[in-house]
mmCIF file of C-alpha atoms in Angstrom:
data_model
loop_
_atom_site.group_PDB
_atom_site.id
_atom_site.type_symbol
_atom_site.label_atom_id
_atom_site.label_comp_id
_atom_site.label_asym_id
_atom_site.label_seq_id
_atom_site.Cartn_x
_atom_site.Cartn_y
_atom_site.Cartn_z
ATOM 1 C CA UNK Q 6 16.214 -9.869 -2.696
ATOM 2 C CA UNK Q 7 19.389 -8.308 -4.245
ATOM 3 C CA UNK Q 8 19.813 -4.814 -6.017
ATOM 4 C CA UNK Q 9 20.051 -6.785 -9.478
ATOM 5 C CA UNK Q 10 17.082 -8.827 -9.068
ATOM 6 C CA UNK Q 11 14.928 -5.844 -7.561
ATOM 7 C CA UNK Q 12 16.300 -3.703 -10.710
ATOM 8 C CA UNK Q 13 15.492 -6.741 -13.266
ATOM 9 C CA UNK Q 14 12.113 -6.812 -11.539
ATOM 10 C CA UNK Q 15 11.439 -2.932 -11.717
ATOM 11 C CA UNK Q 16 12.068 -3.544 -15.665
ATOM 12 C CA UNK Q 17 10.200 -6.609 -16.467
ATOM 13 C CA UNK Q 18 7.326 -4.572 -14.881
ATOM 14 C CA UNK Q 19 7.992 -1.155 -16.529
ATOM 15 C CA UNK Q 20 8.194 -2.859 -19.970
ATOM 16 C CA UNK Q 21 4.711 -5.077 -19.158
ATOM 17 C CA UNK Q 22 2.991 -1.596 -18.033
ATOM 18 C CA UNK Q 23 4.049 0.317 -20.896
ATOM 19 C CA UNK Q 24 2.996 -2.595 -23.372
ATOM 20 C CA UNK Q 25 -0.005 -3.048 -21.575
ATOM 21 C CA UNK Q 26 -1.073 0.798 -21.861
ATOM 22 C CA UNK Q 27 0.261 0.704 -25.827
ATOM 23 C CA UNK Q 28 -1.824 -2.358 -26.721
ATOM 24 C CA UNK Q 29 -5.273 -1.236 -25.050
ATOM 25 C CA UNK Q 30 -4.644 2.514 -26.159
ATOM 26 C CA UNK Q 31 -3.956 1.854 -30.170
ATOM 27 C CA UNK Q 32 -6.667 -1.287 -29.874
ATOM 28 C CA UNK Q 33 -9.237 1.460 -28.608
ATOM 29 C CA UNK Q 34 -8.019 4.167 -30.879
ATOM 30 C CA UNK Q 35 -9.014 1.681 -34.213
ATOM 31 C CA UNK Q 36 -11.913 0.273 -32.807
ATOM 32 C CA UNK Q 37 -13.375 3.447 -32.166
ATOM 33 C CA UNK Q 38 -12.409 4.692 -35.299
ATOM 34 C CA UNK Q 39 -14.049 1.966 -37.037
ATOM 35 C CA UNK Q 40 -17.365 2.573 -34.517
ATOM 36 C CA UNK Q 41 -17.600 6.210 -35.717
ATOM 37 C CA UNK Q 42 -16.390 6.424 -39.251
ATOM 38 C CA UNK Q 43 -17.950 2.996 -40.194
ATOM 39 C CA UNK Q 44 -20.868 2.959 -38.347
ATOM 40 C CA UNK Q 45 -21.774 6.562 -37.599
ATOM 41 C CA UNK Q 46 -21.698 6.482 -33.779
ATOM 42 C CA UNK Q 47 -20.510 10.183 -32.883
ATOM 43 C CA UNK Q 48 -21.347 10.423 -29.592
ATOM 44 C CA UNK Q 49 -17.693 10.463 -27.796
ATOM 45 C CA UNK Q 50 -18.578 11.764 -24.920
ATOM 46 C CA UNK Q 51 -21.212 10.002 -23.944
ATOM 47 C CA UNK Q 52 -18.991 6.581 -25.142
ATOM 48 C CA UNK Q 53 -16.761 7.697 -22.695
ATOM 49 C CA UNK Q 54 -18.959 7.665 -20.022
ATOM 50 C CA UNK Q 55 -19.816 4.130 -20.921
ATOM 51 C CA UNK Q 56 -16.237 3.383 -20.672
ATOM 52 C CA UNK Q 57 -16.075 4.546 -17.385
ATOM 53 C CA UNK Q 58 -19.056 2.672 -16.000
ATOM 54 C CA UNK Q 59 -17.527 -0.348 -17.569
ATOM 55 C CA UNK Q 60 -14.255 0.415 -15.598
ATOM 56 C CA UNK Q 61 -16.497 1.139 -12.240
ATOM 57 C CA UNK Q 62 -17.571 -2.293 -12.529
ATOM 58 C CA UNK Q 63 -14.345 -3.586 -12.503
ATOM 59 C CA UNK Q 64 -13.221 -1.871 -9.603
ATOM 60 C CA UNK Q 65 -16.301 -3.305 -7.859
ATOM 61 C CA UNK Q 66 -14.919 -6.587 -8.931
ATOM 62 C CA UNK Q 67 -11.154 -5.964 -7.849
ATOM 63 C CA UNK Q 68 -12.523 -4.769 -4.621
ATOM 64 C CA UNK Q 69 -14.441 -8.030 -3.671
ATOM 65 C CA UNK Q 70 -11.412 -10.015 -4.722
ATOM 66 C CA UNK Q 71 -9.138 -7.733 -2.246
ATOM 67 C CA UNK Q 72 -7.167 -6.264 -4.631
ATOM 68 C CA UNK Q 73 -8.840 -2.497 -3.788
ATOM 69 C CA UNK Q 74 -8.665 -1.651 -0.200
ATOM 70 C CA UNK Q 75 -10.313 0.898 1.872
ATOM 71 C CA UNK Q 76 -8.936 4.169 1.345
ATOM 72 C CA UNK Q 77 -10.050 7.871 1.219
ATOM 73 C CA UNK Q 78 -9.593 10.607 -0.632
ATOM 74 C CA UNK Q 79 -10.621 13.994 0.434
ATOM 75 C CA UNK Q 80 -13.697 15.035 -1.455
ATOM 76 C CA UNK Q 81 -12.217 18.643 -2.750
ATOM 77 C CA UNK Q 82 -8.975 16.476 -4.725
ATOM 78 C CA UNK Q 83 -11.420 14.061 -6.050
ATOM 79 C CA UNK Q 84 -13.537 16.673 -7.223
ATOM 80 C CA UNK Q 85 -10.908 18.586 -8.836
ATOM 81 C CA UNK Q 86 -9.309 15.342 -10.406
ATOM 82 C CA UNK Q 87 -12.670 14.567 -12.116
ATOM 83 C CA UNK Q 88 -13.506 18.227 -13.182
ATOM 84 C CA UNK Q 89 -10.112 18.328 -14.727
ATOM 85 C CA UNK Q 90 -10.685 14.884 -16.673
ATOM 86 C CA UNK Q 91 -14.106 15.558 -17.588
ATOM 87 C CA UNK Q 92 -12.641 18.974 -19.008
ATOM 88 C CA UNK Q 93 -10.144 16.949 -20.863
ATOM 89 C CA UNK Q 94 -12.429 14.819 -22.641
ATOM 90 C CA UNK Q 95 -14.623 17.114 -24.001
ATOM 91 C CA UNK Q 96 -11.726 19.878 -24.483
ATOM 92 C CA UNK Q 97 -10.453 17.150 -26.947
ATOM 93 C CA UNK Q 98 -13.630 16.965 -29.069
ATOM 94 C CA UNK Q 99 -14.433 20.310 -29.033
ATOM 95 C CA UNK Q 100 -10.833 21.244 -30.020
ATOM 96 C CA UNK Q 101 -10.642 18.634 -32.775
ATOM 97 C CA UNK Q 102 -14.529 19.791 -33.864
ATOM 98 C CA UNK Q 103 -13.518 23.784 -33.974
ATOM 99 C CA UNK Q 104 -9.732 23.356 -35.407
ATOM 100 C CA UNK Q 105 -7.968 21.941 -38.054
ATOM 101 C CA UNK Q 106 -6.384 18.588 -37.588
ATOM 102 C CA UNK Q 107 -2.996 20.001 -38.209
ATOM 103 C CA UNK Q 108 -3.670 22.628 -35.181
ATOM 104 C CA UNK Q 109 -5.100 19.626 -32.910
ATOM 105 C CA UNK Q 110 -1.976 17.582 -33.677
ATOM 106 C CA UNK Q 111 0.225 21.059 -32.434
ATOM 107 C CA UNK Q 112 -1.987 21.040 -29.173
ATOM 108 C CA UNK Q 113 -1.607 17.764 -28.632
ATOM 109 C CA UNK Q 114 2.337 18.042 -28.769
ATOM 110 C CA UNK Q 115 2.203 21.179 -26.415
ATOM 111 C CA UNK Q 116 0.844 18.766 -23.552
ATOM 112 C CA UNK Q 117 4.474 17.750 -23.023
ATOM 113 C CA UNK Q 118 5.857 21.424 -22.148
ATOM 114 C CA UNK Q 119 2.744 21.973 -20.191
ATOM 115 C CA UNK Q 120 3.479 18.921 -18.101
ATOM 116 C CA UNK Q 121 7.259 19.826 -17.948
ATOM 117 C CA UNK Q 122 6.053 23.183 -16.356
ATOM 118 C CA UNK Q 123 3.661 21.278 -13.921
ATOM 119 C CA UNK Q 124 6.494 19.257 -12.896
ATOM 120 C CA UNK Q 125 8.902 22.478 -12.560
ATOM 121 C CA UNK Q 126 6.865 24.265 -10.715
ATOM 122 C CA UNK Q 127 5.132 21.954 -8.037
ATOM 123 C CA UNK Q 128 7.453 19.298 -7.942
ATOM 124 C CA UNK Q 129 10.749 21.364 -8.192
ATOM 125 C CA UNK Q 130 11.873 18.715 -11.045
ATOM 126 C CA UNK Q 131 15.011 19.724 -12.998
ATOM 127 C CA UNK Q 132 15.848 18.283 -16.373
ATOM 128 C CA UNK Q 133 19.204 17.663 -17.899
ATOM 129 C CA UNK Q 134 20.171 18.978 -21.421
ATOM 130 C CA UNK Q 135 20.012 15.824 -22.992
ATOM 131 C CA UNK Q 136 16.704 14.874 -21.444
ATOM 132 C CA UNK Q 137 15.157 18.618 -22.820
ATOM 133 C CA UNK Q 138 17.047 17.848 -26.213
ATOM 134 C CA UNK Q 139 15.156 14.573 -26.491
ATOM 135 C CA UNK Q 140 11.522 15.825 -25.606
ATOM 136 C CA UNK Q 141 12.345 18.171 -28.324
ATOM 137 C CA UNK Q 142 13.255 15.379 -30.965
ATOM 138 C CA UNK Q 143 10.253 13.673 -29.910
ATOM 139 C CA UNK Q 144 8.296 16.624 -30.735
ATOM 140 C CA UNK Q 145 9.869 17.269 -34.028
ATOM 141 C CA UNK Q 146 9.451 13.977 -35.139
ATOM 142 C CA UNK Q 147 5.782 13.625 -34.233
ATOM 143 C CA UNK Q 148 5.130 17.210 -35.904
ATOM 144 C CA UNK Q 149 6.805 15.583 -38.995
ATOM 145 C CA UNK Q 150 4.433 13.094 -39.318
ATOM 146 C CA UNK Q 151 1.354 14.155 -38.151
ATOM 147 C CA UNK Q 152 0.949 18.136 -38.677
ATOM 148 C CA UNK Q 153 -0.213 18.792 -42.097
ATOM 149 C CA UNK Q 154 -2.730 22.066 -42.571
ATOM 150 C CA UNK Q 155 -2.280 24.415 -40.076
ATOM 151 C CA UNK Q 156 -5.187 27.010 -39.285
ATOM 152 C CA UNK Q 157 -6.874 28.670 -36.248
ATOM 153 C CA UNK Q 158 -9.548 30.508 -34.709
ATOM 154 C CA UNK Q 159 -10.263 32.249 -31.773
ATOM 155 C CA UNK Q 160 -12.756 29.670 -30.338
ATOM 156 C CA UNK Q 161 -10.556 27.138 -31.643
ATOM 157 C CA UNK Q 162 -7.741 28.180 -30.106
ATOM 158 C CA UNK Q 163 -9.620 28.575 -26.537
ATOM 159 C CA UNK Q 164 -10.869 25.183 -27.040
ATOM 160 C CA UNK Q 165 -7.363 24.019 -27.261
ATOM 161 C CA UNK Q 166 -5.708 25.764 -24.545
ATOM 162 C CA UNK Q 167 -8.549 24.290 -21.973
ATOM 163 C CA UNK Q 168 -8.098 20.965 -23.647
ATOM 164 C CA UNK Q 169 -4.527 20.990 -23.267
ATOM 165 C CA UNK Q 170 -4.197 22.541 -19.320
ATOM 166 C CA UNK Q 171 -7.188 19.940 -18.354
ATOM 167 C CA UNK Q 172 -5.413 16.924 -19.961
ATOM 168 C CA UNK Q 173 -2.368 17.819 -18.534
ATOM 169 C CA UNK Q 174 -3.411 18.728 -14.681
ATOM 170 C CA UNK Q 175 -5.250 15.508 -14.871
ATOM 171 C CA UNK Q 176 -1.949 13.224 -15.604
ATOM 172 C CA UNK Q 177 -0.287 15.027 -13.241
ATOM 173 C CA UNK Q 178 -3.125 15.129 -10.598
ATOM 174 C CA UNK Q 179 -2.908 10.839 -11.055
ATOM 175 C CA UNK Q 180 0.698 10.629 -10.210
ATOM 176 C CA UNK Q 181 -0.008 13.663 -7.322
ATOM 177 C CA UNK Q 182 -2.944 11.588 -5.486
ATOM 178 C CA UNK Q 183 -1.351 8.228 -5.540
ATOM 179 C CA UNK Q 184 1.967 9.776 -3.434
ATOM 180 C CA UNK Q 185 -0.374 12.089 -1.382
ATOM 181 C CA UNK Q 186 -2.770 9.768 -0.653
ATOM 182 C CA UNK Q 187 -0.651 6.527 -0.481
ATOM 183 C CA UNK Q 188 -2.840 5.008 -3.029
ATOM 184 C CA UNK Q 189 -1.589 2.284 -5.525
ATOM 185 C CA UNK Q 190 -3.659 2.476 -9.571
ATOM 186 C CA UNK Q 191 -6.397 0.157 -8.565
ATOM 187 C CA UNK Q 192 -7.232 2.032 -5.434
ATOM 188 C CA UNK Q 193 -7.230 5.596 -7.193
ATOM 189 C CA UNK Q 194 -9.474 4.386 -10.318
ATOM 190 C CA UNK Q 195 -11.992 2.844 -7.739
ATOM 191 C CA UNK Q 196 -12.498 6.522 -6.201
ATOM 192 C CA UNK Q 197 -12.529 8.009 -9.878
ATOM 193 C CA UNK Q 198 -14.171 5.958 -11.993
ATOM 194 C CA UNK Q 199 -17.694 5.938 -10.786
ATOM 195 C CA UNK Q 200 -17.907 9.789 -10.168
ATOM 196 C CA UNK Q 201 -16.450 10.232 -13.769
ATOM 197 C CA UNK Q 202 -19.026 7.545 -15.472
ATOM 198 C CA UNK Q 203 -22.170 9.364 -13.265
ATOM 199 C CA UNK Q 204 -20.982 12.853 -14.538
ATOM 200 C CA UNK Q 205 -20.289 11.970 -18.467
ATOM 201 C CA UNK Q 206 -23.471 9.815 -18.405
ATOM 202 C CA UNK Q 207 -25.712 12.627 -17.448
ATOM 203 C CA UNK Q 208 -23.935 15.631 -19.359
ATOM 204 C CA UNK Q 209 -22.498 13.022 -22.359
ATOM 205 C CA UNK Q 210 -25.752 13.400 -24.397
ATOM 206 C CA UNK Q 211 -26.588 17.040 -23.983
ATOM 207 C CA UNK Q 212 -22.883 17.718 -24.837
ATOM 208 C CA UNK Q 213 -22.932 15.104 -28.107
ATOM 209 C CA UNK Q 214 -25.855 17.073 -28.994
ATOM 210 C CA UNK Q 215 -24.438 20.188 -28.987
ATOM 211 C CA UNK Q 216 -21.587 18.805 -31.169
ATOM 212 C CA UNK Q 217 -23.082 16.637 -33.322
ATOM 213 C CA UNK Q 218 -26.997 18.019 -33.431
ATOM 214 C CA UNK Q 219 -27.748 14.300 -32.983
ATOM 215 C CA UNK Q 220 -29.552 12.482 -30.063
ATOM 216 C CA UNK Q 221 -27.781 9.312 -28.734
ATOM 217 C CA UNK Q 222 -30.852 7.785 -28.259
ATOM 218 C CA UNK Q 223 -32.014 7.880 -31.731
ATOM 219 C CA UNK Q 224 -28.809 6.294 -32.823
ATOM 220 C CA UNK Q 225 -30.235 3.322 -34.899
ATOM 221 C CA UNK Q 226 -28.072 0.500 -32.965
ATOM 222 C CA UNK Q 227 -27.516 -2.441 -34.961
ATOM 223 C CA UNK Q 228 -25.742 -6.107 -33.946
ATOM 224 C CA UNK Q 229 -22.559 -5.198 -35.308
ATOM 225 C CA UNK Q 230 -22.492 -1.365 -34.108
ATOM 226 C CA UNK Q 231 -23.613 -2.463 -30.535
ATOM 227 C CA UNK Q 232 -20.885 -5.606 -30.665
ATOM 228 C CA UNK Q 233 -18.279 -2.520 -31.503
ATOM 229 C CA UNK Q 234 -19.513 -0.484 -28.445
ATOM 230 C CA UNK Q 235 -19.304 -3.387 -26.085
ATOM 231 C CA UNK Q 236 -15.617 -4.210 -27.275
ATOM 232 C CA UNK Q 237 -14.774 -0.354 -27.099
ATOM 233 C CA UNK Q 238 -16.023 -0.588 -23.456
ATOM 234 C CA UNK Q 239 -13.951 -3.571 -22.584
ATOM 235 C CA UNK Q 240 -10.783 -2.513 -24.336
ATOM 236 C CA UNK Q 241 -11.500 1.072 -22.361
ATOM 237 C CA UNK Q 242 -11.088 -0.869 -18.916
ATOM 238 C CA UNK Q 243 -7.639 -1.779 -20.028
ATOM 239 C CA UNK Q 244 -6.693 1.667 -21.184
ATOM 240 C CA UNK Q 245 -7.858 3.415 -17.919
ATOM 241 C CA UNK Q 246 -6.172 1.252 -15.878
ATOM 242 C CA UNK Q 247 -3.008 0.719 -17.733
ATOM 243 C CA UNK Q 248 -2.853 4.945 -17.952
ATOM 244 C CA UNK Q 249 -2.839 5.300 -14.073
ATOM 245 C CA UNK Q 250 -0.582 2.314 -13.710
ATOM 246 C CA UNK Q 251 2.141 3.951 -15.818
ATOM 247 C CA UNK Q 252 1.835 7.584 -14.649
ATOM 248 C CA UNK Q 253 1.866 5.927 -11.188
ATOM 249 C CA UNK Q 254 5.391 4.023 -11.747
ATOM 250 C CA UNK Q 255 6.887 6.942 -13.839
ATOM 251 C CA UNK Q 256 5.615 10.388 -14.486
ATOM 252 C CA UNK Q 257 2.943 12.617 -16.662
ATOM 253 C CA UNK Q 258 5.992 13.839 -18.748
ATOM 254 C CA UNK Q 259 7.153 10.067 -19.196
ATOM 255 C CA UNK Q 260 3.814 8.978 -20.053
ATOM 256 C CA UNK Q 261 3.197 11.955 -22.583
ATOM 257 C CA UNK Q 262 6.718 11.319 -24.122
ATOM 258 C CA UNK Q 263 6.707 7.636 -24.566
ATOM 259 C CA UNK Q 264 3.469 7.417 -25.337
ATOM 260 C CA UNK Q 265 3.930 9.283 -28.717
ATOM 261 C CA UNK Q 266 4.616 5.396 -29.713
ATOM 262 C CA UNK Q 267 1.268 5.013 -29.931
ATOM 263 C CA UNK Q 268 1.028 7.895 -32.234
ATOM 264 C CA UNK Q 269 3.335 6.093 -34.543
ATOM 265 C CA UNK Q 270 1.394 2.770 -34.035
ATOM 266 C CA UNK Q 271 -2.006 4.108 -34.695
ATOM 267 C CA UNK Q 272 -0.028 6.022 -38.118
ATOM 268 C CA UNK Q 273 1.253 2.411 -39.233
ATOM 269 C CA UNK Q 274 -1.822 0.852 -38.525
ATOM 270 C CA UNK Q 275 -4.073 2.913 -40.182
ATOM 271 C CA UNK Q 276 -2.032 2.914 -43.213
ATOM 272 C CA UNK Q 277 -2.374 -1.021 -43.268
ATOM 273 C CA UNK Q 278 -6.168 -1.052 -42.276
ATOM 274 C CA UNK Q 279 -7.688 2.237 -43.833
ATOM 275 C CA UNK Q 280 -5.602 2.800 -46.610
ATOM 276 C CA UNK Q 281 -2.050 3.581 -48.020
ATOM 277 C CA UNK Q 282 -2.104 6.903 -49.304
ATOM 278 C CA UNK Q 283 -1.047 9.232 -46.468
ATOM 279 C CA UNK Q 284 2.280 6.857 -46.351
ATOM 280 C CA UNK Q 285 5.287 8.693 -47.734
ATOM 281 C CA UNK Q 286 8.673 9.420 -47.088
ATOM 282 C CA UNK Q 287 7.914 12.477 -45.121
ATOM 283 C CA UNK Q 288 5.834 10.714 -42.609
ATOM 284 C CA UNK Q 289 8.426 7.848 -42.330
ATOM 285 C CA UNK Q 290 11.163 10.236 -41.465
ATOM 286 C CA UNK Q 291 9.249 11.492 -38.972
ATOM 287 C CA UNK Q 292 8.682 8.548 -37.343
ATOM 288 C CA UNK Q 293 12.350 7.363 -37.248
ATOM 289 C CA UNK Q 294 12.682 10.928 -35.627
ATOM 290 C CA UNK Q 295 10.225 10.161 -33.133
ATOM 291 C CA UNK Q 296 11.015 6.991 -32.031
ATOM 292 C CA UNK Q 297 14.653 8.021 -32.285
ATOM 293 C CA UNK Q 298 13.801 10.975 -29.575
ATOM 294 C CA UNK Q 299 12.120 8.445 -27.470
ATOM 295 C CA UNK Q 300 14.986 5.971 -26.737
ATOM 296 C CA UNK Q 301 17.090 9.073 -26.102
ATOM 297 C CA UNK Q 302 14.739 10.202 -23.642
ATOM 298 C CA UNK Q 303 14.421 6.589 -22.042
ATOM 299 C CA UNK Q 304 18.138 6.594 -21.752
ATOM 300 C CA UNK Q 305 18.750 10.511 -20.982
ATOM 301 C CA UNK Q 306 15.773 10.622 -18.078
ATOM 302 C CA UNK Q 307 17.567 7.387 -16.508
ATOM 303 C CA UNK Q 308 20.903 8.561 -15.601
ATOM 304 C CA UNK Q 309 21.951 10.456 -12.939
ATOM 305 C CA UNK Q 310 20.700 14.310 -13.078
ATOM 306 C CA UNK Q 311 18.775 13.475 -16.016
ATOM 307 C CA UNK Q 312 15.808 14.349 -14.183
ATOM 308 C CA UNK Q 313 15.869 15.124 -10.399
ATOM 309 C CA UNK Q 314 13.796 16.365 -8.155
ATOM 310 C CA UNK Q 315 15.139 19.069 -5.826
ATOM 311 C CA UNK Q 316 12.706 18.890 -3.048
ATOM 312 C CA UNK Q 317 9.785 16.518 -2.160
ATOM 313 C CA UNK Q 318 8.692 15.220 0.882
ATOM 314 C CA UNK Q 319 7.324 11.904 0.809
ATOM 315 C CA UNK Q 320 4.432 10.786 3.323
ATOM 316 C CA UNK Q 321 6.561 9.816 6.205
ATOM 317 C CA UNK Q 322 3.456 7.238 7.813
ATOM 318 C CA UNK Q 323 3.212 4.982 5.336
ATOM 319 C CA UNK Q 324 4.395 4.147 1.727
ATOM 320 C CA UNK Q 325 2.194 3.764 -1.664
ATOM 321 C CA UNK Q 326 0.381 0.902 -1.648
ATOM 322 C CA UNK Q 327 1.352 -1.669 -4.281
ATOM 323 C CA UNK Q 328 -0.912 -2.964 -6.939
ATOM 324 C CA UNK Q 329 -1.108 -6.304 -5.977
ATOM 325 C CA UNK Q 330 -1.342 -7.825 -9.759
ATOM 326 C CA UNK Q 331 1.192 -5.854 -10.877
ATOM 327 C CA UNK Q 332 4.134 -5.829 -7.776
ATOM 328 C CA UNK Q 333 5.267 -3.271 -5.818
ATOM 329 C CA UNK Q 334 5.841 0.520 -7.045
ATOM 330 C CA UNK Q 335 9.282 1.945 -6.832
ATOM 331 C CA UNK Q 336 8.124 5.388 -5.713
ATOM 332 C CA UNK Q 337 11.856 6.847 -5.861
ATOM 333 C CA UNK Q 338 12.553 5.746 -9.051
ATOM 334 C CA UNK Q 339 10.750 7.470 -11.445
ATOM 335 C CA UNK Q 340 11.628 8.372 -15.087
#
């Protein structure tokens, strides 16, 4: 196969991966918004446990079909990942409850510089000036269209710090574990989803009761609300899988930067389906700035020297396993 056709194939797979992640992520946000706001199902941690339980069923099916091969992750690595992931989920929920929406959005934006810091420290990544400026432009644009009231308190600030660092570490670990143990996205998900499902379903009802003072088993499950729960779990399978695919093909920083396209789409769809009172020139300007920054980032980071890893030792015995449904992963062409 020629280098041109390989490049074209990689580009097509990259676009398909991002599109898959954007569609499923935006879809689950809109479904969960309807489920929680309209039908009063406020048990976010338990719902996430159900998401991973459904994802576990998918991994069992994929293993049976041969898309997940026998592999091994040392227990300490698996437990660290699950710890970071679960703290991320609970931390984000607590941060949203204890902070203003404006400070919550600022905390989410800070994940990008934290992810950059992790790559610089652990992977010795160096960013070009254009790459750094494009990241700042994305942060500015998203801040302009999402950050409104900003108030902070001590416990809210601590919750935000835990949420940001645990989320950044979890996303970094997705990329790290795939390369360290030569795993495909399906393989890694097959290891992590069952443990996350079990831990969240056990702890979720207690965490949700602490956050909402409501008991999940006392909720009035109607046909419509049950349908939305099942729909949320179904879409979550794609969201979980696409996150692993995207971070595996790219990096946590690129996933965060370009992932803010989902923020823009959620805002647009929110205006369309839930009212247009928040849509104004200020918000539109922020969207334009953010999209311009994403385009600049994609161009700058893909250029020679845009984002370089100075010292990295790839596993010498075997290469990263490909995900058969999405083709091989180009491990030496991360952006």
